[in-house]
PDB file of C-alpha atoms in Angstrom:
ATOM      1  CA  MET A   1      77.268 273.814  -0.182  1.00 87.00           C
ATOM      2  CA  THR A   2      80.022 271.777  -1.830  1.00 90.00           C
ATOM      3  CA  THR A   3      83.514 272.939  -0.862  1.00 94.00           C
ATOM      4  CA  GLN A   4      86.852 272.722  -2.577  1.00 96.00           C
ATOM      5  CA  ALA A   5      88.097 270.607   0.356  1.00 97.00           C
ATOM      6  CA  GLN A   6      85.415 268.003  -0.328  1.00 97.00           C
ATOM      7  CA  VAL A   7      86.332 267.826  -3.977  1.00 98.00           C
ATOM      8  CA  LEU A   8      90.043 267.518  -3.252  1.00 97.00           C
ATOM      9  CA  ALA A   9      89.316 264.793  -0.715  1.00 97.00           C
ATOM     10  CA  ALA A  10      87.498 262.833  -3.421  1.00 98.00           C
ATOM     11  CA  LEU A  11      90.374 263.383  -5.850  1.00 98.00           C
ATOM     12  CA  ALA A  12      92.764 261.878  -3.261  1.00 97.00           C
ATOM     13  CA  SER A  13      91.102 258.512  -4.067  1.00 96.00           C
ATOM     14  CA  VAL A  14      92.171 258.771  -7.714  1.00 98.00           C
ATOM     15  CA  HIS A  15      95.487 257.036  -8.377  1.00 97.00           C
ATOM     16  CA  ASP A  16      97.860 257.320 -11.261  1.00 96.00           C
ATOM     17  CA  PRO A  17      97.315 253.897 -12.879  1.00 93.00           C
ATOM     18  CA  GLU A  18     101.022 253.285 -13.503  1.00 93.00           C
ATOM     19  CA  LEU A  19     102.486 254.677 -10.267  1.00 96.00           C
ATOM     20  CA  ASP A  20      99.637 253.780  -7.884  1.00 97.00           C
ATOM     21  CA  GLU A  21      99.888 257.142  -6.128  1.00 96.00           C
ATOM     22  CA  PRO A  22      97.097 259.658  -5.598  1.00 97.00           C
ATOM     23  CA  ILE A  23      97.075 262.405  -8.226  1.00 96.00           C
ATOM     24  CA  THR A  24      96.807 264.941  -5.409  1.00 96.00           C
ATOM     25  CA  THR A  25     100.123 263.988  -3.778  1.00 94.00           C
ATOM     26  CA  LEU A  26     101.794 263.661  -7.206  1.00 94.00           C
ATOM     27  CA  GLY A  27     100.902 267.299  -7.935  1.00 94.00           C
ATOM     28  CA  PHE A  28      98.754 266.445 -10.972  1.00 96.00           C
ATOM     29  CA  VAL A  29      95.896 268.691  -9.826  1.00 97.00           C
ATOM     30  CA  GLY A  30      96.701 272.109 -11.292  1.00 96.00           C
ATOM     31  CA  SER A  31      93.596 273.929 -10.063  1.00 96.00           C
ATOM     32  CA  CYS A  32      90.161 273.155  -8.663  1.00 97.00           C
ATOM     33  CA  VAL A  33      87.425 275.788  -8.670  1.00 97.00           C
ATOM     34  CA  VAL A  34      84.019 275.128  -7.155  1.00 97.00           C
ATOM     35  CA  SER A  35      81.248 277.604  -7.959  1.00 97.00           C
ATOM     36  CA  VAL A  36      78.519 278.688  -5.544  1.00 95.00           C
ATOM     37  CA  SER A  37      76.091 276.432  -7.413  1.00 95.00           C
ATOM     38  CA  GLY A  38      78.394 273.424  -7.046  1.00 96.00           C
ATOM     39  CA  ASP A  39      79.828 273.304 -10.563  1.00 97.00           C
ATOM     40  CA  VAL A  40      83.470 272.169 -10.621  1.00 98.00           C
ATOM     41  CA  ASP A  41      86.187 273.254 -13.006  1.00 98.00           C
ATOM     42  CA  LEU A  42      89.209 270.935 -12.655  1.00 98.00           C
ATOM     43  CA  ARG A  43      92.513 271.353 -14.440  1.00 98.00           C
ATOM     44  CA  LEU A  44      94.998 268.462 -14.518  1.00 98.00           C
ATOM     45  CA  ARG A  45      98.649 268.610 -15.490  1.00 96.00           C
ATOM     46  CA  LEU A  46     101.135 265.830 -16.245  1.00 96.00           C
ATOM     47  CA  PRO A  47     104.917 265.650 -16.133  1.00 95.00           C
ATOM     48  CA  THR A  48     105.346 265.825 -19.913  1.00 94.00           C
ATOM     49  CA  PRO A  49     103.121 266.555 -22.900  1.00 94.00           C
ATOM     50  CA  GLN A  50     103.920 263.082 -24.205  1.00 94.00           C
ATOM     51  CA  CYS A  51     102.536 261.055 -21.255  1.00 94.00           C
ATOM     52  CA  ALA A  52     100.757 257.982 -22.686  1.00 94.00           C
ATOM     53  CA  PRO A  53      97.191 258.864 -23.800  1.00 95.00           C
ATOM     54  CA  ASN A  54      95.716 255.753 -22.199  1.00 94.00           C
ATOM     55  CA  PHE A  55      97.130 256.641 -18.755  1.00 94.00           C
ATOM     56  CA  ALA A  56      96.101 260.284 -19.212  1.00 96.00           C
ATOM     57  CA  TYR A  57      92.573 259.279 -20.137  1.00 96.00           C
ATOM     58  CA  LEU A  58      92.237 256.924 -17.165  1.00 96.00           C
ATOM     59  CA  MET A  59      93.274 259.646 -14.710  1.00 97.00           C
ATOM     60  CA  ALA A  60      91.037 262.276 -16.272  1.00 97.00           C
ATOM     61  CA  ALA A  61      88.018 259.908 -16.414  1.00 97.00           C
ATOM     62  CA  ASP A  62      88.610 258.671 -12.865  1.00 97.00           C
ATOM     63  CA  ALA A  63      88.925 262.267 -11.644  1.00 98.00           C
ATOM     64  CA  ARG A  64      85.598 263.167 -13.281  1.00 98.00           C
ATOM     65  CA  ASP A  65      83.832 260.169 -11.758  1.00 97.00           C
ATOM     66  CA  ALA A  66      85.280 260.915  -8.282  1.00 98.00           C
ATOM     67  CA  VAL A  67      84.222 264.559  -8.387  1.00 98.00           C
ATOM     68  CA  ALA A  68      80.787 263.787  -9.788  1.00 97.00           C
ATOM     69  CA  GLY A  69      80.151 261.559  -6.781  1.00 97.00           C
ATOM     70  CA  VAL A  70      80.618 264.330  -4.255  1.00 97.00           C
ATOM     71  CA  PRO A  71      77.259 265.369  -2.749  1.00 96.00           C
ATOM     72  CA  GLY A  72      76.014 268.661  -4.082  1.00 96.00           C
ATOM     73  CA  VAL A  73      78.280 268.724  -7.149  1.00 97.00           C
ATOM     74  CA  GLY A  74      76.648 270.025 -10.323  1.00 97.00           C
ATOM     75  CA  GLU A  75      78.421 270.155 -13.688  1.00 97.00           C
ATOM     76  CA  VAL A  76      81.958 268.846 -13.806  1.00 98.00           C
ATOM     77  CA  HIS A  77      84.423 270.119 -16.386  1.00 98.00           C
ATOM     78  CA  ILE A  78      87.819 268.439 -16.773  1.00 97.00           C
ATOM     79  CA  ALA A  79      90.708 270.054 -18.633  1.00 97.00           C
ATOM     80  CA  LEU A  80      93.911 268.090 -19.211  1.00 97.00           C
ATOM     81  CA  GLU A  81      96.443 270.863 -19.825  1.00 95.00           C
ATOM     82  CA  ASP A  82      99.214 270.980 -22.409  1.00 93.00           C
ATOM     83  CA  HIS A  83      99.027 267.357 -23.512  1.00 96.00           C
ATOM     84  CA  TYR A  84      99.466 266.352 -27.130  1.00 96.00           C
ATOM     85  CA  THR A  85      96.117 264.536 -27.136  1.00 96.00           C
ATOM     86  CA  GLY A  86      94.465 266.800 -24.553  1.00 97.00           C
ATOM     87  CA  ASP A  87      91.723 268.070 -26.872  1.00 97.00           C
ATOM     88  CA  GLU A  88      90.598 264.561 -27.762  1.00 97.00           C
ATOM     89  CA  ILE A  89      90.748 263.256 -24.202  1.00 97.00           C
ATOM     90  CA  ASN A  90      89.003 266.317 -22.732  1.00 97.00           C
ATOM     91  CA  ALA A  91      86.171 266.065 -25.253  1.00 97.00           C
ATOM     92  CA  ALA A  92      85.547 262.382 -24.557  1.00 97.00           C
ATOM     93  CA  VAL A  93      85.869 262.604 -20.755  1.00 97.00           C
ATOM     94  CA  ASN A  94      83.534 265.597 -20.474  1.00 97.00           C
ATOM     95  CA  LEU A  95      80.937 263.713 -22.509  1.00 96.00           C
ATOM     96  CA  GLY A  96      81.327 260.662 -20.294  1.00 94.00           C
ATOM     97  CA  ALA A  97      82.480 258.700 -23.337  1.00 94.00           C
ATOM     98  CA  GLY A  98      85.007 255.875 -23.425  1.00 93.00           C
ATOM     99  CA  PHE A  99      88.633 255.882 -24.574  1.00 94.00           C
ATOM    100  CA  SER A 100      87.750 254.716 -28.073  1.00 93.00           C
ATOM    101  CA  ALA A 101      85.528 257.765 -28.475  1.00 93.00           C
ATOM    102  CA  ALA A 102      88.573 259.982 -27.994  1.00 94.00           C
ATOM    103  CA  PHE A 103      90.340 258.294 -30.873  1.00 93.00           C
ATOM    104  CA  PRO A 104      87.696 256.869 -33.235  1.00 90.00           C
ATOM    105  CA  GLY A 105      89.084 254.328 -35.626  1.00 86.00           C
ATOM    106  CA  GLU A 106      92.437 254.207 -33.811  1.00 86.00           C
ATOM    107  CA  THR A 107      91.565 251.952 -30.877  1.00 81.00           C
ATOM    108  CA  THR A 108      88.886 249.481 -29.817  1.00 74.00           C
ATOM    109  CA  GLY A 109      87.472 248.371 -26.511  1.00 73.00           C
ATOM    110  CA  ASP A 110      88.102 249.889 -23.105  1.00 79.00           C
ATOM    111  CA  LEU A 111      91.153 250.061 -20.873  1.00 92.00           C
ATOM    112  CA  ALA A 112      90.020 247.523 -18.277  1.00 93.00           C
ATOM    113  CA  ALA A 113      92.773 245.034 -19.046  1.00 93.00           C
ATOM    114  CA  LEU A 114      95.480 247.677 -18.907  1.00 93.00           C
ATOM    115  CA  ARG A 115      94.139 249.007 -15.618  1.00 95.00           C
ATOM    116  CA  ALA A 116      94.057 245.495 -14.101  1.00 96.00           C
ATOM    117  CA  LEU A 117      97.667 244.828 -15.204  1.00 95.00           C
ATOM    118  CA  PHE A 118      98.933 247.857 -13.273  1.00 96.00           C
ATOM    119  CA  GLN A 119      96.681 247.170 -10.339  1.00 97.00           C
ATOM    120  CA  ARG A 120      98.273 243.734  -9.998  1.00 97.00           C
ATOM    121  CA  LYS A 121     101.748 245.268 -10.098  1.00 97.00           C
ATOM    122  CA  ALA A 122     100.745 247.773  -7.462  1.00 98.00           C
ATOM    123  CA  LEU A 123      99.252 245.045  -5.312  1.00 98.00           C
ATOM    124  CA  LEU A 124     102.419 242.962  -5.512  1.00 98.00           C
ATOM    125  CA  ALA A 125     104.611 245.922  -4.515  1.00 98.00           C
ATOM    126  CA  ARG A 126     102.395 246.994  -1.618  1.00 98.00           C
ATOM    127  CA  GLN A 127     101.910 243.480  -0.293  1.00 98.00           C
ATOM    128  CA  GLY A 128     105.670 243.043  -0.420  1.00 98.00           C
ATOM    129  CA  ARG A 129     106.183 246.120   1.731  1.00 97.00           C
ATOM    130  CA  VAL A 130     103.553 244.952   4.230  1.00 98.00           C
ATOM    131  CA  CYS A 131     105.106 241.472   4.378  1.00 97.00           C
ATOM    132  CA  ARG A 132     108.582 242.884   4.905  1.00 97.00           C
ATOM    133  CA  MET A 133     107.219 245.108   7.706  1.00 96.00           C
ATOM    134  CA  MET A 134     105.784 242.077   9.494  1.00 96.00           C
ATOM    135  CA  LEU A 135     108.959 240.037   9.060  1.00 97.00           C
ATOM    136  CA  ASP A 136     111.107 242.939  10.333  1.00 97.00           C
ATOM    137  CA  ALA A 137     108.846 243.114  13.393  1.00 95.00           C
ATOM    138  CA  GLY A 138     109.761 239.523  14.214  1.00 96.00           C
ATOM    139  CA  ALA A 139     107.080 237.436  12.522  1.00 96.00           C
ATOM    140  CA  GLU A 140     108.229 234.081  11.069  1.00 96.00           C
ATOM    141  CA  PRO A 141     107.606 233.312   7.374  1.00 96.00           C
ATOM    142  CA  ALA A 142     105.533 230.257   8.358  1.00 96.00           C
ATOM    143  CA  THR A 143     103.321 232.506  10.484  1.00 97.00           C
ATOM    144  CA  VAL A 144     102.991 235.351   7.994  1.00 97.00           C
ATOM    145  CA  VAL A 145     101.464 233.122   5.317  1.00 97.00           C
ATOM    146  CA  THR A 146      98.755 231.938   7.754  1.00 97.00           C
ATOM    147  CA  LEU A 147      97.594 235.456   8.689  1.00 97.00           C
ATOM    148  CA  GLN A 148      94.297 236.939   7.550  1.00 97.00           C
ATOM    149  CA  VAL A 149      93.364 240.386   6.228  1.00 98.00           C
ATOM    150  CA  ALA A 150      92.110 241.245   9.725  1.00 97.00           C
ATOM    151  CA  ASP A 151      95.678 240.664  11.033  1.00 97.00           C
ATOM    152  CA  LEU A 152      97.298 243.147   8.638  1.00 96.00           C
ATOM    153  CA  PRO A 153      99.104 246.077  10.336  1.00 93.00           C
ATOM    154  CA  GLY A 154      97.581 249.493  10.023  1.00 90.00           C
ATOM    155  CA  GLY A 155      98.874 251.961   7.428  1.00 93.00           C
ATOM    156  CA  THR A 156      98.463 253.154   3.885  1.00 94.00           C
ATOM    157  CA  ASP A 157      99.989 250.112   2.203  1.00 97.00           C
ATOM    158  CA  ALA A 158      97.746 247.593   3.982  1.00 97.00           C
ATOM    159  CA  GLY A 159      94.636 249.677   3.330  1.00 97.00           C
ATOM    160  CA  ARG A 160      95.492 250.101  -0.326  1.00 97.00           C
ATOM    161  CA  CYS A 161      96.109 246.349  -0.632  1.00 98.00           C
ATOM    162  CA  VAL A 162      92.522 245.700   0.430  1.00 97.00           C
ATOM    163  CA  GLU A 163      91.222 248.319  -2.014  1.00 97.00           C
ATOM    164  CA  LEU A 164      93.205 246.850  -4.898  1.00 98.00           C
ATOM    165  CA  ARG A 165      92.088 243.316  -4.124  1.00 98.00           C
ATOM    166  CA  ARG A 166      88.450 244.474  -4.072  1.00 97.00           C
ATOM    167  CA  GLU A 167      88.868 246.267  -7.409  1.00 96.00           C
ATOM    168  CA  LEU A 168      90.511 243.187  -8.927  1.00 97.00           C
ATOM    169  CA  GLY A 169      87.828 240.847  -7.605  1.00 97.00           C
ATOM    170  CA  LEU A 170      90.267 239.031  -5.337  1.00 97.00           C
ATOM    171  CA  PRO A 171      89.345 237.853  -1.797  1.00 96.00           C
ATOM    172  CA  HIS A 172      89.522 240.855   0.556  1.00 97.00           C
ATOM    173  CA  ASP A 173      87.174 240.149   3.454  1.00 97.00           C
ATOM    174  CA  PRO A 174      88.625 240.051   6.988  1.00 97.00           C
ATOM    175  CA  GLU A 175      88.920 236.258   6.934  1.00 97.00           C
ATOM    176  CA  ALA A 176      90.754 236.151   3.572  1.00 98.00           C
ATOM    177  CA  PRO A 177      94.519 235.379   3.474  1.00 97.00           C
ATOM    178  CA  ALA A 178      96.597 238.450   4.323  1.00 97.00           C
ATOM    179  CA  LEU A 179      98.937 237.862   1.380  1.00 97.00           C
ATOM    180  CA  VAL A 180      97.864 236.399  -1.945  1.00 97.00           C
ATOM    181  CA  SER A 181      99.346 235.638  -5.344  1.00 95.00           C
ATOM    182  CA  GLY A 182      98.065 237.216  -8.571  1.00 91.00           C
ATOM    183  CA  ASP A 183      95.184 234.738  -8.815  1.00 92.00           C
ATOM    184  CA  GLY A 184      94.102 235.270  -5.202  1.00 94.00           C
ATOM    185  CA  ALA A 185      95.577 232.045  -3.865  1.00 95.00           C
ATOM    186  CA  PRO A 186      97.350 232.191  -0.484  1.00 95.00           C
ATOM    187  CA  LEU A 187     101.149 232.148  -0.522  1.00 96.00           C
ATOM    188  CA  ALA A 188     103.213 229.253   0.741  1.00 95.00           C
ATOM    189  CA  ALA A 189     106.117 229.781   3.123  1.00 95.00           C
ATOM    190  CA  ALA A 190     108.496 228.029   0.727  1.00 95.00           C
ATOM    191  CA  ASP A 191     107.676 230.548  -2.008  1.00 95.00           C
ATOM    192  CA  LEU A 192     107.962 233.634   0.172  1.00 96.00           C
ATOM    193  CA  ASP A 193     111.591 234.592  -0.548  1.00 96.00           C
ATOM    194  CA  ARG A 194     111.156 234.473  -4.311  1.00 97.00           C
ATOM    195  CA  TRP A 195     107.834 236.329  -4.104  1.00 97.00           C
ATOM    196  CA  LEU A 196     109.408 239.037  -1.939  1.00 98.00           C
ATOM    197  CA  ARG A 197     112.226 239.537  -4.471  1.00 98.00           C
ATOM    198  CA  ARG A 198     109.693 240.011  -7.250  1.00 97.00           C
ATOM    199  CA  ALA A 199     107.726 242.417  -5.077  1.00 98.00           C
ATOM    200  CA  ARG A 200     110.803 244.399  -4.261  1.00 98.00           C
ATOM    201  CA  LEU A 201     111.775 244.732  -7.942  1.00 98.00           C
ATOM    202  CA  VAL A 202     108.298 245.909  -8.914  1.00 98.00           C
ATOM    203  CA  GLY A 203     108.237 248.321  -5.983  1.00 97.00           C
ATOM    204  CA  LEU A 204     111.578 249.816  -6.958  1.00 97.00           C
ATOM    205  CA  SER A 205     110.320 250.301 -10.501  1.00 97.00           C
ATOM    206  CA  LEU A 206     107.209 252.133  -9.258  1.00 96.00           C
ATOM    207  CA  GLU A 207     109.242 254.262  -6.896  1.00 95.00           C
ATOM    208  CA  SER A 208     111.766 255.199  -9.596  1.00 96.00           C
ATOM    209  CA  ASN A 209     109.070 256.143 -12.075  1.00 95.00           C
ATOM    210  CA  GLY A 210     107.338 258.172  -9.404  1.00 94.00           C
ATOM    211  CA  GLY A 211     110.525 260.027  -8.604  1.00 93.00           C
ATOM    212  CA  LEU A 212     111.091 260.732 -12.270  1.00 94.00           C
ATOM    213  CA  CYS A 213     107.570 262.124 -12.691  1.00 94.00           C
ATOM    214  CA  ARG A 214     107.968 264.369  -9.668  1.00 93.00           C
ATOM    215  CA  SER A 215     111.276 265.709 -11.008  1.00 93.00           C
ATOM    216  CA  LEU A 216     109.791 266.401 -14.415  1.00 94.00           C
ATOM    217  CA  LEU A 217     106.778 268.102 -12.884  1.00 93.00           C
ATOM    218  CA  ARG A 218     109.045 270.286 -10.738  1.00 93.00           C
ATOM    219  CA  VAL A 219     111.014 271.377 -13.824  1.00 92.00           C
ATOM    220  CA  ARG A 220     107.905 271.960 -15.891  1.00 91.00           C
ATOM    221  CA  TYR A 221     105.631 273.655 -13.354  1.00 91.00           C
ATOM    222  CA  GLY A 222     107.783 274.368 -10.317  1.00 89.00           C
ATOM    223  CA  VAL A 223     105.744 271.887  -8.253  1.00 82.00           C
ATOM    224  CA  HIS A 224     107.328 271.045  -4.901  1.00 76.00           C
ATOM    225  CA  ASP A 225     108.096 267.397  -4.295  1.00 69.00           C
ATOM    226  CA  PRO A 226     106.573 266.505  -0.877  1.00 60.00           C
ATOM    227  CA  THR A 227     108.751 263.420  -0.586  1.00 62.00           C
ATOM    228  CA  GLU A 228     111.967 265.442  -0.458  1.00 62.00           C
ATOM    229  CA  GLU A 229     113.405 266.011   2.961  1.00 51.00           C
ATOM    230  CA  VAL A 230     113.329 269.572   4.160  1.00 44.00           C
ATOM    231  CA  ALA A 231     116.765 270.814   5.100  1.00 40.00           C
ATOM    232  CA  ALA A 232     117.092 271.762   8.741  1.00 40.00           C
TER     233      ALA A 232
END
């Protein structure tokens, strides 16, 4: 029998395309009901009704695919709540249709290029954090750029870097360079400072946008922000 815990675990693999954070930790999962027969009714909520339709569609479609892949799941129904294009997105996603089917005549093609753009930003930010962690631990820049994926420290950022590189078609096997540029080429020690500055700026942008989304979601739905420190 499929359980709610199994479905939520699958949803934890779905990331907001712009923020690169799981929709479960962001608080975007409003409710998840699993019937005895394995049918799933999933309701998603976003910080504002005006969230970009392309991002909203990507999250809803990714959520449907993730849930559909859970063993024992039957029918999957996705409802994006209180969004100004929710009806169009819900209809397309629940039919398994593409973004253009949600807005016929208004858009063409799929969202692969947009997804890849934000995946590359996320990869840069996360690799930057991993690199800074290694440098702070005492590694020399000349050593860091010679490391391989197998040498990466444990943790969420390093694991997500490997996932993003796989999704982008960049080298990600254990023998691949630990840190790569946007085209998959290894970094040079001479370029590391400038690369780290760019990574930091992108990371700050992602963190700021994530904080804003959490604040808006708290105001709109009363959702607790798990990143806030609990007062002693």
